[in-house]
PDB file of C-alpha atoms in Angstrom:
ATOM      1  CA  UNK A  26     119.997  93.692 -88.310  1.00 39.00           C
ATOM      2  CA  UNK A  27     119.271  90.838 -85.862  1.00 39.00           C
ATOM      3  CA  UNK A  28     117.880  88.726 -88.685  1.00 44.00           C
ATOM      4  CA  UNK A  29     121.338  88.716 -90.263  1.00 48.00           C
ATOM      5  CA  UNK A  30     123.098  88.345 -86.941  1.00 50.00           C
ATOM      6  CA  UNK A  31     120.858  85.978 -84.932  1.00 52.00           C
ATOM      7  CA  UNK A  32     123.662  85.263 -82.496  1.00 56.00           C
ATOM      8  CA  UNK A  33     123.391  88.855 -81.318  1.00 57.00           C
ATOM      9  CA  UNK A  34     120.166  87.946 -79.529  1.00 59.00           C
ATOM     10  CA  UNK A  35     122.271  86.032 -76.983  1.00 65.00           C
ATOM     11  CA  UNK A  36     123.714  89.368 -75.908  1.00 70.00           C
ATOM     12  CA  UNK A  37     120.809  91.799 -76.610  1.00 68.00           C
ATOM     13  CA  UNK A  38     118.151  90.020 -74.511  1.00 71.00           C
ATOM     14  CA  UNK A  39     120.258  89.696 -71.321  1.00 77.00           C
ATOM     15  CA  UNK A  40     121.371  93.332 -71.762  1.00 79.00           C
ATOM     16  CA  UNK A  41     117.727  94.444 -71.968  1.00 76.00           C
ATOM     17  CA  UNK A  42     116.949  92.478 -68.808  1.00 80.00           C
ATOM     18  CA  UNK A  43     119.851  94.122 -66.939  1.00 84.00           C
ATOM     19  CA  UNK A  44     118.766  97.577 -68.108  1.00 82.00           C
ATOM     20  CA  UNK A  45     115.167  96.918 -67.003  1.00 80.00           C
ATOM     21  CA  UNK A  46     116.400  95.793 -63.594  1.00 84.00           C
ATOM     22  CA  UNK A  47     118.527  98.946 -63.150  1.00 87.00           C
ATOM     23  CA  UNK A  48     115.448 101.032 -63.817  1.00 81.00           C
ATOM     24  CA  UNK A  49     113.420  99.072 -61.285  1.00 82.00           C
ATOM     25  CA  UNK A  50     111.064  97.587 -63.866  1.00 77.00           C
ATOM     26  CA  UNK A  51     111.765  93.930 -63.096  1.00 76.00           C
ATOM     27  CA  UNK A  52     113.564  91.961 -60.379  1.00 84.00           C
ATOM     28  CA  UNK A  53     117.053  90.744 -61.068  1.00 85.00           C
ATOM     29  CA  UNK A  54     116.822  87.788 -63.432  1.00 78.00           C
ATOM     30  CA  UNK A  55     119.262  85.558 -65.233  1.00 77.00           C
ATOM     31  CA  UNK A  56     118.559  84.852 -68.895  1.00 73.00           C
ATOM     32  CA  UNK A  57     120.240  82.026 -70.773  1.00 70.00           C
ATOM     33  CA  UNK A  58     119.514  82.997 -74.381  1.00 67.00           C
ATOM     34  CA  UNK A  59     119.833  80.227 -76.933  1.00 67.00           C
ATOM     35  CA  UNK A  60     118.988  79.980 -80.632  1.00 71.00           C
ATOM     36  CA  UNK A  61     117.317  76.811 -81.863  1.00 74.00           C
ATOM     37  CA  UNK A  62     114.595  75.548 -84.183  1.00 78.00           C
ATOM     38  CA  UNK A  63     111.531  75.036 -81.982  1.00 78.00           C
ATOM     39  CA  UNK A  64     110.068  72.232 -84.044  1.00 74.00           C
ATOM     40  CA  UNK A  65     113.261  70.224 -83.562  1.00 77.00           C
ATOM     41  CA  UNK A  66     113.981  71.194 -80.007  1.00 79.00           C
ATOM     42  CA  UNK A  67     114.440  68.407 -77.449  1.00 83.00           C
ATOM     43  CA  UNK A  68     112.537  70.074 -74.596  1.00 84.00           C
ATOM     44  CA  UNK A  69     113.212  67.229 -72.192  1.00 83.00           C
ATOM     45  CA  UNK A  70     116.918  68.138 -72.278  1.00 84.00           C
ATOM     46  CA  UNK A  71     116.361  71.792 -71.338  1.00 84.00           C
ATOM     47  CA  UNK A  72     116.723  72.919 -67.719  1.00 87.00           C
ATOM     48  CA  UNK A  73     113.614  73.722 -65.672  1.00 91.00           C
ATOM     49  CA  UNK A  74     112.435  77.319 -65.928  1.00 89.00           C
ATOM     50  CA  UNK A  75     110.346  79.683 -63.785  1.00 90.00           C
ATOM     51  CA  UNK A  76     108.922  81.337 -66.884  1.00 89.00           C
ATOM     52  CA  UNK A  77     108.494  80.140 -70.451  1.00 90.00           C
ATOM     53  CA  UNK A  78     107.121  82.546 -73.084  1.00 89.00           C
ATOM     54  CA  UNK A  79     106.061  81.177 -76.457  1.00 91.00           C
ATOM     55  CA  UNK A  80     105.506  84.382 -78.375  1.00 88.00           C
ATOM     56  CA  UNK A  81     103.690  83.951 -81.697  1.00 91.00           C
ATOM     57  CA  UNK A  82     105.265  80.538 -82.182  1.00 91.00           C
ATOM     58  CA  UNK A  83     102.447  78.052 -82.660  1.00 94.00           C
ATOM     59  CA  UNK A  84     101.019  79.711 -85.750  1.00 94.00           C
ATOM     60  CA  UNK A  85     104.413  79.317 -87.455  1.00 92.00           C
ATOM     61  CA  UNK A  86     104.858  75.628 -86.666  1.00 92.00           C
ATOM     62  CA  UNK A  87     103.647  72.410 -88.327  1.00 92.00           C
ATOM     63  CA  UNK A  88     102.390  74.247 -91.408  1.00 90.00           C
ATOM     64  CA  UNK A  89     102.854  71.184 -93.617  1.00 91.00           C
ATOM     65  CA  UNK A  90     100.221  69.237 -91.626  1.00 94.00           C
ATOM     66  CA  UNK A  91      96.448  69.225 -91.743  1.00 95.00           C
ATOM     67  CA  UNK A  92      94.496  70.998 -89.042  1.00 94.00           C
ATOM     68  CA  UNK A  93      93.989  67.939 -86.826  1.00 95.00           C
ATOM     69  CA  UNK A  94      97.665  66.984 -86.918  1.00 96.00           C
ATOM     70  CA  UNK A  95      98.735  70.574 -86.282  1.00 96.00           C
ATOM     71  CA  UNK A  96      96.553  70.753 -83.181  1.00 97.00           C
ATOM     72  CA  UNK A  97      97.865  67.409 -81.914  1.00 97.00           C
ATOM     73  CA  UNK A  98     101.473  68.539 -82.427  1.00 95.00           C
ATOM     74  CA  UNK A  99     100.826  71.882 -80.761  1.00 96.00           C
ATOM     75  CA  UNK A 100      99.211  70.178 -77.791  1.00 97.00           C
ATOM     76  CA  UNK A 101     102.193  67.892 -77.421  1.00 95.00           C
ATOM     77  CA  UNK A 102     104.526  70.870 -77.528  1.00 94.00           C
ATOM     78  CA  UNK A 103     102.577  72.797 -74.875  1.00 96.00           C
ATOM     79  CA  UNK A 104     102.422  69.780 -72.583  1.00 96.00           C
ATOM     80  CA  UNK A 105     106.177  69.442 -72.942  1.00 94.00           C
ATOM     81  CA  UNK A 106     106.630  73.125 -72.033  1.00 94.00           C
ATOM     82  CA  UNK A 107     104.530  72.712 -68.929  1.00 96.00           C
ATOM     83  CA  UNK A 108     106.691  69.699 -68.058  1.00 94.00           C
ATOM     84  CA  UNK A 109     109.794  71.950 -68.054  1.00 94.00           C
ATOM     85  CA  UNK A 110     108.386  74.403 -65.494  1.00 95.00           C
ATOM     86  CA  UNK A 111     109.964  74.763 -62.070  1.00 94.00           C
ATOM     87  CA  UNK A 112     107.620  74.509 -59.073  1.00 94.00           C
ATOM     88  CA  UNK A 113     105.398  77.585 -59.202  1.00 93.00           C
ATOM     89  CA  UNK A 114     106.445  78.392 -62.759  1.00 95.00           C
ATOM     90  CA  UNK A 115     104.265  79.617 -65.631  1.00 95.00           C
ATOM     91  CA  UNK A 116     104.237  79.222 -69.403  1.00 96.00           C
ATOM     92  CA  UNK A 117     102.692  82.106 -71.360  1.00 95.00           C
ATOM     93  CA  UNK A 118     101.506  81.364 -74.888  1.00 97.00           C
ATOM     94  CA  UNK A 119     100.870  84.385 -77.138  1.00 95.00           C
ATOM     95  CA  UNK A 120      99.218  84.205 -80.535  1.00 96.00           C
ATOM     96  CA  UNK A 121      97.870  86.775 -83.024  1.00 94.00           C
ATOM     97  CA  UNK A 122      94.371  88.092 -82.313  1.00 93.00           C
ATOM     98  CA  UNK A 123      93.131  86.650 -85.594  1.00 93.00           C
ATOM     99  CA  UNK A 124      90.129  84.372 -85.823  1.00 95.00           C
ATOM    100  CA  UNK A 125      91.852  81.233 -87.080  1.00 95.00           C
ATOM    101  CA  UNK A 126      94.865  81.456 -84.772  1.00 96.00           C
ATOM    102  CA  UNK A 127      92.863  82.476 -81.704  1.00 96.00           C
ATOM    103  CA  UNK A 128      90.273  79.756 -82.194  1.00 96.00           C
ATOM    104  CA  UNK A 129      93.028  77.173 -82.538  1.00 97.00           C
ATOM    105  CA  UNK A 130      94.361  78.361 -79.191  1.00 97.00           C
ATOM    106  CA  UNK A 131      90.860  78.021 -77.712  1.00 97.00           C
ATOM    107  CA  UNK A 132      90.729  74.376 -78.885  1.00 97.00           C
ATOM    108  CA  UNK A 133      94.086  73.790 -77.221  1.00 98.00           C
ATOM    109  CA  UNK A 134      92.764  75.469 -74.090  1.00 97.00           C
ATOM    110  CA  UNK A 135      89.951  72.893 -73.935  1.00 97.00           C
ATOM    111  CA  UNK A 136      92.509  70.089 -74.180  1.00 97.00           C
ATOM    112  CA  UNK A 137      94.752  71.572 -71.482  1.00 97.00           C
ATOM    113  CA  UNK A 138      92.096  72.643 -68.988  1.00 96.00           C
ATOM    114  CA  UNK A 139      93.933  71.078 -66.044  1.00 95.00           C
ATOM    115  CA  UNK A 140      96.870  73.441 -66.638  1.00 97.00           C
ATOM    116  CA  UNK A 141      95.074  76.643 -67.654  1.00 97.00           C
ATOM    117  CA  UNK A 142      95.677  79.443 -65.153  1.00 96.00           C
ATOM    118  CA  UNK A 143      94.540  82.418 -67.282  1.00 95.00           C
ATOM    119  CA  UNK A 144      92.481  83.929 -68.695  1.00 95.00           C
ATOM    120  CA  UNK A 145      89.660  81.526 -67.940  1.00 95.00           C
ATOM    121  CA  UNK A 146      87.291  81.363 -64.981  1.00 96.00           C
ATOM    122  CA  UNK A 147      85.609  78.076 -65.980  1.00 95.00           C
ATOM    123  CA  UNK A 148      86.569  74.430 -66.281  1.00 93.00           C
ATOM    124  CA  UNK A 149      84.156  73.630 -69.092  1.00 93.00           C
ATOM    125  CA  UNK A 150      84.695  74.066 -72.797  1.00 95.00           C
ATOM    126  CA  UNK A 151      85.269  77.562 -74.146  1.00 95.00           C
ATOM    127  CA  UNK A 152      81.799  78.966 -75.049  1.00 95.00           C
ATOM    128  CA  UNK A 153      83.332  81.182 -77.720  1.00 94.00           C
ATOM    129  CA  UNK A 154      84.046  78.121 -79.874  1.00 93.00           C
ATOM    130  CA  UNK A 155      80.323  77.559 -80.430  1.00 93.00           C
ATOM    131  CA  UNK A 156      79.989  80.145 -83.184  1.00 91.00           C
ATOM    132  CA  UNK A 157      82.518  80.442 -85.998  1.00 92.00           C
ATOM    133  CA  UNK A 158      82.333  84.230 -85.863  1.00 91.00           C
ATOM    134  CA  UNK A 159      83.623  84.403 -82.265  1.00 92.00           C
ATOM    135  CA  UNK A 160      87.149  84.227 -80.934  1.00 93.00           C
ATOM    136  CA  UNK A 161      88.724  85.116 -77.597  1.00 93.00           C
ATOM    137  CA  UNK A 162      91.430  87.763 -77.527  1.00 92.00           C
ATOM    138  CA  UNK A 163      92.723  90.505 -75.273  1.00 91.00           C
ATOM    139  CA  UNK A 164      93.453  94.175 -75.956  1.00 86.00           C
ATOM    140  CA  UNK A 165      95.731  96.709 -74.285  1.00 83.00           C
ATOM    141  CA  UNK A 166      96.203 100.422 -74.897  1.00 81.00           C
ATOM    142  CA  UNK A 167      99.511 101.099 -76.613  1.00 79.00           C
ATOM    143  CA  UNK A 168     101.009 104.346 -77.880  1.00 80.00           C
ATOM    144  CA  UNK A 169     103.817 103.658 -80.332  1.00 77.00           C
ATOM    145  CA  UNK A 170     106.701 106.116 -80.740  1.00 78.00           C
ATOM    146  CA  UNK A 171     105.979 108.559 -83.555  1.00 82.00           C
ATOM    147  CA  UNK A 172     108.226 106.909 -86.199  1.00 80.00           C
ATOM    148  CA  UNK A 173     106.768 103.461 -85.497  1.00 79.00           C
ATOM    149  CA  UNK A 174     103.248 104.872 -85.407  1.00 82.00           C
ATOM    150  CA  UNK A 175     103.720 106.414 -88.837  1.00 86.00           C
ATOM    151  CA  UNK A 176     105.056 103.109 -90.179  1.00 84.00           C
ATOM    152  CA  UNK A 177     102.155 101.176 -88.663  1.00 83.00           C
ATOM    153  CA  UNK A 178      99.612 103.551 -90.218  1.00 87.00           C
ATOM    154  CA  UNK A 179     101.243 103.254 -93.619  1.00 88.00           C
ATOM    155  CA  UNK A 180     101.029  99.467 -93.296  1.00 86.00           C
ATOM    156  CA  UNK A 181      97.371  99.656 -92.341  1.00 84.00           C
ATOM    157  CA  UNK A 182      98.034  98.611 -88.734  1.00 80.00           C
ATOM    158  CA  UNK A 183      96.837 100.095 -85.441  1.00 78.00           C
ATOM    159  CA  UNK A 184      99.150 102.541 -83.720  1.00 78.00           C
ATOM    160  CA  UNK A 185      97.376 102.819 -80.401  1.00 81.00           C
ATOM    161  CA  UNK A 186      96.088  99.371 -79.451  1.00 81.00           C
ATOM    162  CA  UNK A 187      97.709  95.980 -78.928  1.00 83.00           C
ATOM    163  CA  UNK A 188      95.557  92.884 -79.467  1.00 89.00           C
ATOM    164  CA  UNK A 189      96.574  89.277 -78.888  1.00 93.00           C
ATOM    165  CA  UNK A 190      95.290  85.851 -77.826  1.00 95.00           C
ATOM    166  CA  UNK A 191      96.925  84.147 -74.880  1.00 96.00           C
ATOM    167  CA  UNK A 192      97.004  81.318 -72.381  1.00 97.00           C
ATOM    168  CA  UNK A 193      98.929  81.090 -69.152  1.00 97.00           C
ATOM    169  CA  UNK A 194      99.669  77.504 -68.196  1.00 97.00           C
ATOM    170  CA  UNK A 195     100.844  76.109 -64.870  1.00 97.00           C
ATOM    171  CA  UNK A 196     101.568  72.669 -63.476  1.00 95.00           C
ATOM    172  CA  UNK A 197     100.492  73.318 -59.871  1.00 94.00           C
ATOM    173  CA  UNK A 198      96.733  73.624 -60.344  1.00 93.00           C
ATOM    174  CA  UNK A 199      96.517  77.260 -59.232  1.00 94.00           C
ATOM    175  CA  UNK A 200      93.622  79.311 -60.583  1.00 94.00           C
ATOM    176  CA  UNK A 201      92.664  82.931 -60.965  1.00 94.00           C
ATOM    177  CA  UNK A 202      90.573  84.572 -58.268  1.00 93.00           C
ATOM    178  CA  UNK A 203      86.955  83.949 -59.235  1.00 95.00           C
ATOM    179  CA  UNK A 204      87.584  80.574 -60.872  1.00 95.00           C
ATOM    180  CA  UNK A 205      84.371  78.477 -60.902  1.00 95.00           C
ATOM    181  CA  UNK A 206      82.643  81.090 -58.724  1.00 96.00           C
ATOM    182  CA  UNK A 207      79.057  80.934 -60.064  1.00 96.00           C
ATOM    183  CA  UNK A 208      78.715  84.696 -59.744  1.00 96.00           C
ATOM    184  CA  UNK A 209      82.054  85.587 -61.362  1.00 96.00           C
ATOM    185  CA  UNK A 210      82.427  86.504 -65.034  1.00 96.00           C
ATOM    186  CA  UNK A 211      85.201  87.883 -67.226  1.00 95.00           C
ATOM    187  CA  UNK A 212      84.372  90.559 -69.793  1.00 94.00           C
ATOM    188  CA  UNK A 213      85.447  89.185 -73.211  1.00 93.00           C
ATOM    189  CA  UNK A 214      84.298  91.957 -75.534  1.00 87.00           C
ATOM    190  CA  UNK A 215      84.272  95.699 -76.005  1.00 86.00           C
ATOM    191  CA  UNK A 216      81.025  97.521 -75.175  1.00 86.00           C
ATOM    192  CA  UNK A 217      78.274  97.754 -77.748  1.00 87.00           C
ATOM    193  CA  UNK A 218      76.676 101.140 -77.107  1.00 85.00           C
ATOM    194  CA  UNK A 219      73.462 102.677 -78.431  1.00 82.00           C
ATOM    195  CA  UNK A 220      71.017 105.330 -77.148  1.00 79.00           C
ATOM    196  CA  UNK A 221      72.508 105.513 -73.687  1.00 76.00           C
ATOM    197  CA  UNK A 222      72.720 101.753 -73.292  1.00 84.00           C
ATOM    198  CA  UNK A 223      75.771  99.523 -73.202  1.00 87.00           C
ATOM    199  CA  UNK A 224      76.248  95.720 -73.498  1.00 90.00           C
ATOM    200  CA  UNK A 225      79.219  93.467 -72.903  1.00 92.00           C
ATOM    201  CA  UNK A 226      79.793  89.761 -73.568  1.00 93.00           C
ATOM    202  CA  UNK A 227      81.184  87.986 -70.539  1.00 95.00           C
ATOM    203  CA  UNK A 228      82.273  84.424 -69.753  1.00 96.00           C
ATOM    204  CA  UNK A 229      82.004  82.577 -66.459  1.00 96.00           C
ATOM    205  CA  UNK A 230      81.413  79.245 -64.819  1.00 95.00           C
ATOM    206  CA  UNK A 231      77.996  78.906 -66.428  1.00 94.00           C
ATOM    207  CA  UNK A 232      79.108  79.867 -69.939  1.00 96.00           C
ATOM    208  CA  UNK A 233      78.588  82.993 -72.067  1.00 95.00           C
ATOM    209  CA  UNK A 234      76.338  85.791 -70.840  1.00 95.00           C
ATOM    210  CA  UNK A 235      75.433  89.295 -72.038  1.00 94.00           C
ATOM    211  CA  UNK A 236      75.686  92.124 -69.519  1.00 92.00           C
ATOM    212  CA  UNK A 237      73.275  95.022 -70.195  1.00 90.00           C
ATOM    213  CA  UNK A 238      73.339  98.407 -68.534  1.00 83.00           C
ATOM    214  CA  UNK A 239      70.674 100.997 -69.281  1.00 70.00           C
ATOM    215  CA  UNK A 240      70.631 104.668 -68.498  1.00 59.00           C
ATOM    216  CA  UNK A 241      73.219 107.380 -68.855  1.00 54.00           C
ATOM    217  CA  UNK A 242      76.795 106.462 -67.839  1.00 50.00           C
ATOM    218  CA  UNK A 243      77.877 108.441 -64.810  1.00 51.00           C
ATOM    219  CA  UNK A 244      74.357 108.694 -63.424  1.00 51.00           C
ATOM    220  CA  UNK A 245      74.288 108.379 -59.614  1.00 49.00           C
ATOM    221  CA  UNK A 246      71.760 105.596 -60.036  1.00 46.00           C
ATOM    222  CA  UNK A 247      74.458 103.519 -61.756  1.00 48.00           C
ATOM    223  CA  UNK A 248      77.367 104.321 -59.449  1.00 49.00           C
ATOM    224  CA  UNK A 249      78.206 100.696 -58.594  1.00 49.00           C
ATOM    225  CA  UNK A 250      77.960  99.338 -62.170  1.00 52.00           C
ATOM    226  CA  UNK A 251      79.921 102.319 -63.485  1.00 55.00           C
ATOM    227  CA  UNK A 252      82.744 101.718 -60.987  1.00 61.00           C
ATOM    228  CA  UNK A 253      82.948  98.058 -61.983  1.00 63.00           C
ATOM    229  CA  UNK A 254      82.817  98.701 -65.742  1.00 63.00           C
ATOM    230  CA  UNK A 255      84.682 102.010 -65.998  1.00 57.00           C
ATOM    231  CA  UNK A 256      87.809 102.414 -68.080  1.00 54.00           C
ATOM    232  CA  UNK A 257      89.158  99.347 -69.904  1.00 66.00           C
ATOM    233  CA  UNK A 258      86.447  96.823 -68.996  1.00 80.00           C
ATOM    234  CA  UNK A 259      87.585  94.160 -71.480  1.00 86.00           C
ATOM    235  CA  UNK A 260      89.350  91.441 -69.501  1.00 88.00           C
ATOM    236  CA  UNK A 261      87.978  92.663 -66.185  1.00 90.00           C
ATOM    237  CA  UNK A 262      86.673  90.040 -63.767  1.00 94.00           C
ATOM    238  CA  UNK A 263      83.385  90.945 -62.113  1.00 94.00           C
ATOM    239  CA  UNK A 264      81.274  89.455 -59.362  1.00 95.00           C
ATOM    240  CA  UNK A 265      77.568  89.827 -60.102  1.00 94.00           C
ATOM    241  CA  UNK A 266      74.751  89.994 -57.535  1.00 92.00           C
ATOM    242  CA  UNK A 267      73.515  86.534 -58.565  1.00 93.00           C
ATOM    243  CA  UNK A 268      74.715  83.560 -60.601  1.00 95.00           C
ATOM    244  CA  UNK A 269      73.747  83.888 -64.299  1.00 95.00           C
ATOM    245  CA  UNK A 270      72.771  80.997 -66.556  1.00 95.00           C
ATOM    246  CA  UNK A 271      74.486  80.120 -69.813  1.00 95.00           C
ATOM    247  CA  UNK A 272      73.206  82.349 -72.592  1.00 94.00           C
ATOM    248  CA  UNK A 273      71.440  84.715 -70.214  1.00 94.00           C
ATOM    249  CA  UNK A 274      71.021  88.422 -70.774  1.00 93.00           C
ATOM    250  CA  UNK A 275      71.812  90.024 -67.400  1.00 92.00           C
ATOM    251  CA  UNK A 276      70.497  93.512 -66.852  1.00 90.00           C
ATOM    252  CA  UNK A 277      72.695  95.473 -64.449  1.00 85.00           C
ATOM    253  CA  UNK A 278      70.315  97.730 -62.537  1.00 79.00           C
ATOM    254  CA  UNK A 279      70.807 100.738 -60.314  1.00 73.00           C
ATOM    255  CA  UNK A 280      71.859  99.629 -56.871  1.00 75.00           C
ATOM    256  CA  UNK A 281      73.169  96.231 -58.009  1.00 81.00           C
ATOM    257  CA  UNK A 282      76.286  95.185 -56.150  1.00 83.00           C
ATOM    258  CA  UNK A 283      78.650  94.654 -59.062  1.00 87.00           C
ATOM    259  CA  UNK A 284      82.283  94.552 -58.041  1.00 89.00           C
ATOM    260  CA  UNK A 285      85.620  94.012 -59.739  1.00 89.00           C
ATOM    261  CA  UNK A 286      87.506  90.955 -58.475  1.00 92.00           C
ATOM    262  CA  UNK A 287      90.869  92.059 -57.145  1.00 86.00           C
ATOM    263  CA  UNK A 288      93.946  90.118 -58.241  1.00 83.00           C
ATOM    264  CA  UNK A 289      95.590  87.874 -55.680  1.00 77.00           C
ATOM    265  CA  UNK A 290      99.185  88.334 -54.505  1.00 68.00           C
ATOM    266  CA  UNK A 291     100.262  85.577 -56.933  1.00 66.00           C
ATOM    267  CA  UNK A 292      98.645  87.417 -59.854  1.00 71.00           C
ATOM    268  CA  UNK A 293     100.422  90.664 -58.937  1.00 58.00           C
ATOM    269  CA  UNK A 294     103.815  89.011 -58.528  1.00 54.00           C
ATOM    270  CA  UNK A 295     106.302  89.965 -61.271  1.00 45.00           C
ATOM    271  CA  UNK A 296     106.733  87.122 -63.778  1.00 41.00           C
TER     272      UNK A 296
END
């Protein structure tokens, strides 16, 4: 039990990295595993790193403070993490896909705009903070092994989908392809379907827009929109035929040139 033997993590994590490298899953990397209390960690004394991952950390910290103080402390911590990045390095912040935790991360995103690499395509405030019922999170398909799936179902958890909120921070000012492109949007919700129609919320340089597609999916009249929105559309970056306005409802019509924005070489690079 690693909870009873926390020192074992110093050996387990590097061993996992070596095993992943042998199978060709990741490049050869060196991991210096250390155990420390994050809220008392002197980040300025740590060596520079190419990659920093703060996995479900912020929601566990500063619990004895009020909301304003917690956000200030979290911002200070994230700025310190960015300060420990090597040239070209990234800091990935993961939080639960719960309303309170995800919205707190969105507030931090607005404070750290100069360093936000992903998932955002706009420099302005996050439009999903306008309504209390909204929060930004991502979702990935995930098939758990049978024993874990059974355990998840007994606990009332999903066994086939992984949801999380995240930010990727950088110190070099790099941005995702499509950043501040007036025609580019990122799909931030699952489709709402009814009577052959589908709608998606999307966020872009202008703000929040609603994409609407009518007609039967797979129809030859909707070939271009279907190609752009097929499969797992949530999180996809699209380039629309024209620049939408904040709050607009954009009807995607047959023949519209809707395309997925391809990731750059930097986005595809491991780590």
